[in-house]
Structures are given as C-alpha cells and as structure tokens.
Amino acid sequence: SQTIHQWPATLVQPVGSPLSLECTVEGTSNPNLYWYRQAAGRGLQLLFYSVGIGQISSEVPQNLSASRPQDRQFILSSKKLLLSDSGFYLCAWAKREWQYFGPGTRLTVL
Amino acid sequence: AQKITQTQPGMFVQEKEAVTLDCTYDTSDPSYGLFWYKQPSSGEMIFLIYQGSYDQQNATEGRYSLNFQKARKSANLVISASQLGDSAMYFCAMRGLPNSGYSTLTFGKGTMLLVSP
C-alpha cells in the first residue's frame, strides 16, 4: 500500500532563516505531488505541484520554492522565512482523481 | 476559475443524529470532481467521499453520502448517525479537468463540526 511521509512534524524558525521541508511517497511510481499551505483556521492553498522529476509548477508567487530531485521526493524550501510563512504545510500525492495527504508539518516563524 | 463555498463556519449535532454540511461550487469546466475531506485536530487530511460530475448516482461511503445537485451546483455531505469521533473540520474540494495530466484541488474554507453526547 502507498504511504506518504513528511518531516519534520513541527518546526520553529526565526524570521530570515532558511527552510527545507521534505516529503516522500512509498508504494507508487511517478505520482503527481503537491505542496499545500493552511493558515490558522483557514482552508488549503495550493503552492506547488509536480508531474515528474524536475517539473515544478507554482501556483502562488512568494518566497518559497519547490524541487523534485527524485520520483517520489518533493522538497519545499525558502532562503529567508517571513512571519507570514507560518502555517501547516501538507504534501499530497495523486493517482488519477484522488489526492492523499501526508501528516503535515506545522511551521512557526518567530 | 473554480470556486468552492462553504457557508457554515460551524455546526453542532447530537450523537446519533444526522447532519448535512453544505457546499456549493462554481466552475466552467465540463468535467470535474467533488471531494470531501475530514481534518481532525491532528491536522491530517482524510479523504471521505468523491463524486464525479457525470456520475448518475449520489456517492455513498458507509455513513457518508454526498447529495449532488448538479443544476444547483451543490455537493452537500450528509453524515448519518453522528459519532463523537466525527468532530473535526470538514473541507469540500473540487478537481479540474481530468485529462490535463494532473489534478489540482480547490478547497473551501471548511466547516467545523462538533458532535455532543
């Protein structure tokens, strides 16, 4: 069966520091991968999606970037975090219509 | 552009009663899919139910059913016989064209459901 992992689970970072969140999927090949952000008490906002290695599409221009160095690995990065980057970051994978989400990373920027 | 509207910020229901969570959508795509996800306090998004725009019958999954009214562009979630464990945030979401090579979801703002004993 397929599983999706995210780490770290929680993260507290100072403003201006770099960021690297990792997402890996097991049990499937060539999945579509997604990064979402959820601000406190709000819905999910799609940040990036990827249909293959090295193929990244950005939905929202901001100081975040994403990379897909391997088929089942998706990384969310920032060179300098802003206060507004705080939130709950969810990675998801999809085959056909369904998207399945990872456990998420709760990021607090101070 | 696609849009999902959930007008109920919060809903209360007593255990064992049924509850309906509202969802309306707007899209110009001829083919689309509608989803409901549950998000407990742990934060994980749990897939509940899916309805395709060309499906003739309403989707059902155990105690969950989707009341799909295409002409009204509504896709309400019905939870029968509520349980305490159903207390969570519920999100309605819509997928765009299925043959585009990828599927992205547009989410509503969610409805917080609280089930009381």
CSV table of N, CA and C in Angstrom, one decimal, chain B residues 18-72:
chain,number,residue,atom,x,y,z
B,18,ALA,N,-28.3,12.8,12.3
B,18,ALA,CA,-27.7,13.1,11.0
B,18,ALA,C,-27.4,14.6,10.9
B,19,VAL,N,-26.4,14.9,10.1
B,19,VAL,CA,-26.1,16.3,9.9
B,19,VAL,C,-25.7,16.5,8.4
B,20,THR,N,-26.0,17.6,7.9
B,20,THR,CA,-25.7,18.0,6.5
B,20,THR,C,-24.8,19.2,6.5
B,21,LEU,N,-23.6,19.0,5.8
B,21,LEU,CA,-22.7,20.1,5.6
B,21,LEU,C,-22.8,20.6,4.2
B,22,ASP,N,-23.0,21.9,4.0
B,22,ASP,CA,-23.2,22.5,2.7
B,22,ASP,C,-22.0,22.8,1.9
B,23,CYS,N,-22.1,22.7,0.6
B,23,CYS,CA,-21.0,23.0,-0.3
B,23,CYS,C,-21.6,23.4,-1.6
B,24,THR,N,-21.3,24.6,-2.1
B,24,THR,CA,-21.6,25.0,-3.4
B,24,THR,C,-20.4,25.3,-4.2
B,25,TYR,N,-20.4,25.1,-5.5
B,25,TYR,CA,-19.2,25.3,-6.3
B,25,TYR,C,-19.5,26.0,-7.6
B,26,ASP,N,-18.5,26.5,-8.2
B,26,ASP,CA,-18.6,27.3,-9.4
B,26,ASP,C,-17.5,26.9,-10.3
B,27,THR,N,-17.8,26.5,-11.5
B,27,THR,CA,-16.7,26.1,-12.5
B,27,THR,C,-17.3,26.2,-13.9
B,28,SER,N,-16.4,26.4,-14.8
B,28,SER,CA,-16.8,26.4,-16.2
B,28,SER,C,-16.3,25.1,-16.9
B,29,ASP,N,-15.6,24.3,-16.2
B,29,ASP,CA,-15.2,23.0,-16.7
B,29,ASP,C,-16.3,22.1,-17.0
B,30,PRO,N,-16.4,21.4,-18.1
B,30,PRO,CA,-17.5,20.5,-18.4
B,30,PRO,C,-17.4,19.2,-17.5
B,31,SER,N,-16.1,18.9,-17.1
B,31,SER,CA,-15.9,17.7,-16.3
B,31,SER,C,-15.1,18.0,-15.1
B,32,TYR,N,-15.6,17.6,-14.0
B,32,TYR,CA,-15.0,17.9,-12.7
B,32,TYR,C,-15.3,16.9,-11.7
B,33,GLY,N,-14.6,16.9,-10.6
B,33,GLY,CA,-14.9,16.0,-9.5
B,33,GLY,C,-15.0,16.8,-8.2
B,34,LEU,N,-15.8,16.3,-7.3
B,34,LEU,CA,-16.0,16.9,-6.0
B,34,LEU,C,-15.6,15.9,-4.9
B,35,PHE,N,-14.9,16.5,-3.9
B,35,PHE,CA,-14.4,15.7,-2.8
B,35,PHE,C,-14.8,16.3,-1.4
B,36,TRP,N,-14.9,15.4,-0.5
B,36,TRP,CA,-14.9,15.9,0.9
B,36,TRP,C,-13.8,15.2,1.7
B,37,TYR,N,-13.1,16.1,2.5
B,37,TYR,CA,-12.1,15.6,3.4
B,37,TYR,C,-12.4,16.0,4.8
B,38,LYS,N,-11.9,15.2,5.7
B,38,LYS,CA,-12.1,15.4,7.2
B,38,LYS,C,-10.7,15.7,7.7
B,39,GLN,N,-10.6,16.8,8.6
B,39,GLN,CA,-9.4,17.1,9.2
B,39,GLN,C,-9.6,17.2,10.7
B,40,PRO,N,-9.2,16.1,11.4
B,40,PRO,CA,-9.3,16.2,12.9
B,40,PRO,C,-8.2,17.1,13.4
B,41,SER,N,-8.2,17.2,14.7
B,41,SER,CA,-7.2,18.2,15.4
B,41,SER,C,-5.8,17.8,15.1
B,42,SER,N,-5.5,16.6,14.8
B,42,SER,CA,-4.1,16.2,14.4
B,42,SER,C,-3.6,16.9,13.2
B,43,GLY,N,-4.5,17.3,12.3
B,43,GLY,CA,-4.1,18.0,11.1
B,43,GLY,C,-4.2,17.2,9.9
B,44,GLU,N,-4.1,15.9,10.0
B,44,GLU,CA,-4.1,15.1,8.8
B,44,GLU,C,-5.4,15.2,8.0
B,45,MET,N,-5.3,15.3,6.7
B,45,MET,CA,-6.5,15.4,5.8
B,45,MET,C,-6.9,14.0,5.4
B,46,ILE,N,-8.1,13.6,5.7
B,46,ILE,CA,-8.6,12.2,5.5
B,46,ILE,C,-9.7,12.3,4.4
B,47,PHE,N,-9.4,11.6,3.3
B,47,PHE,CA,-10.4,11.5,2.2
B,47,PHE,C,-11.6,10.8,2.7
B,48,LEU,N,-12.8,11.4,2.4
B,48,LEU,CA,-14.1,10.7,2.8
B,48,LEU,C,-14.8,10.2,1.6
B,49,ILE,N,-15.1,11.0,0.6
B,49,ILE,CA,-16.0,10.6,-0.5
B,49,ILE,C,-15.7,11.5,-1.7
B,50,TYR,N,-16.1,10.9,-2.9
B,50,TYR,CA,-15.8,11.5,-4.2
B,50,TYR,C,-17.1,11.4,-5.0
B,51,GLN,N,-17.4,12.5,-5.8
B,51,GLN,CA,-18.5,12.5,-6.7
B,51,GLN,C,-18.0,13.0,-8.1
B,52,GLY,N,-18.1,12.3,-9.1
B,52,GLY,CA,-17.7,12.8,-10.4
B,52,GLY,C,-18.9,13.5,-11.1
B,53,SER,N,-18.6,14.5,-11.9
B,53,SER,CA,-19.7,15.3,-12.4
B,53,SER,C,-20.6,14.6,-13.4
B,54,TYR,N,-20.1,13.4,-13.9
B,54,TYR,CA,-21.0,12.7,-14.8
B,54,TYR,C,-21.6,11.4,-14.1
B,55,ASP,N,-21.3,11.3,-12.8
B,55,ASP,CA,-21.9,10.1,-12.1
B,55,ASP,C,-23.4,10.3,-12.0
B,56,GLN,N,-24.1,9.3,-12.3
B,56,GLN,CA,-25.6,9.4,-12.3
B,56,GLN,C,-26.2,9.3,-10.9
B,57,GLN,N,-25.5,8.6,-10.0
B,57,GLN,CA,-26.0,8.4,-8.7
B,57,GLN,C,-25.1,9.1,-7.6
B,58,ASN,N,-25.8,9.5,-6.5
B,58,ASN,CA,-25.0,10.1,-5.5
B,58,ASN,C,-24.1,9.1,-4.8
B,59,ALA,N,-22.9,9.6,-4.5
B,59,ALA,CA,-21.9,8.7,-3.9
B,59,ALA,C,-22.2,8.4,-2.4
B,60,THR,N,-21.9,7.2,-2.0
B,60,THR,CA,-22.0,6.8,-0.6
B,60,THR,C,-20.8,6.1,-0.2
B,61,GLU,N,-20.4,6.3,1.1
B,61,GLU,CA,-19.3,5.5,1.7
B,61,GLU,C,-19.6,5.4,3.2
B,62,GLY,N,-20.2,4.2,3.5
B,62,GLY,CA,-20.6,4.0,4.9
B,62,GLY,C,-21.6,5.0,5.4
B,63,ARG,N,-21.2,5.7,6.4
B,63,ARG,CA,-22.2,6.7,7.0
B,63,ARG,C,-22.1,8.0,6.2
B,64,TYR,N,-21.3,8.1,5.2
B,64,TYR,CA,-21.2,9.4,4.5
B,64,TYR,C,-21.9,9.2,3.1
B,65,SER,N,-22.6,10.2,2.8
B,65,SER,CA,-23.2,10.3,1.5
B,65,SER,C,-23.1,11.7,0.9
B,66,LEU,N,-23.1,11.8,-0.4
B,66,LEU,CA,-23.0,13.1,-1.0
B,66,LEU,C,-24.2,13.4,-1.7
B,67,ASN,N,-24.9,14.5,-1.4
B,67,ASN,CA,-26.1,14.9,-2.0
B,67,ASN,C,-25.8,15.9,-3.2
B,68,PHE,N,-25.6,15.3,-4.4
B,68,PHE,CA,-25.1,16.0,-5.5
B,68,PHE,C,-26.3,16.6,-6.3
B,69,GLN,N,-26.4,17.9,-6.4
B,69,GLN,CA,-27.4,18.5,-7.2
B,69,GLN,C,-26.7,19.4,-8.3
B,70,LYS,N,-26.5,18.8,-9.5
B,70,LYS,CA,-25.7,19.5,-10.5
B,70,LYS,C,-26.3,20.8,-10.9
B,71,ALA,N,-27.6,20.9,-11.1
B,71,ALA,CA,-28.2,22.1,-11.6
B,71,ALA,C,-28.0,23.2,-10.6
B,72,ARG,N,-28.0,22.9,-9.3
B,72,ARG,CA,-27.8,23.9,-8.3
B,72,ARG,C,-26.4,24.1,-7.9
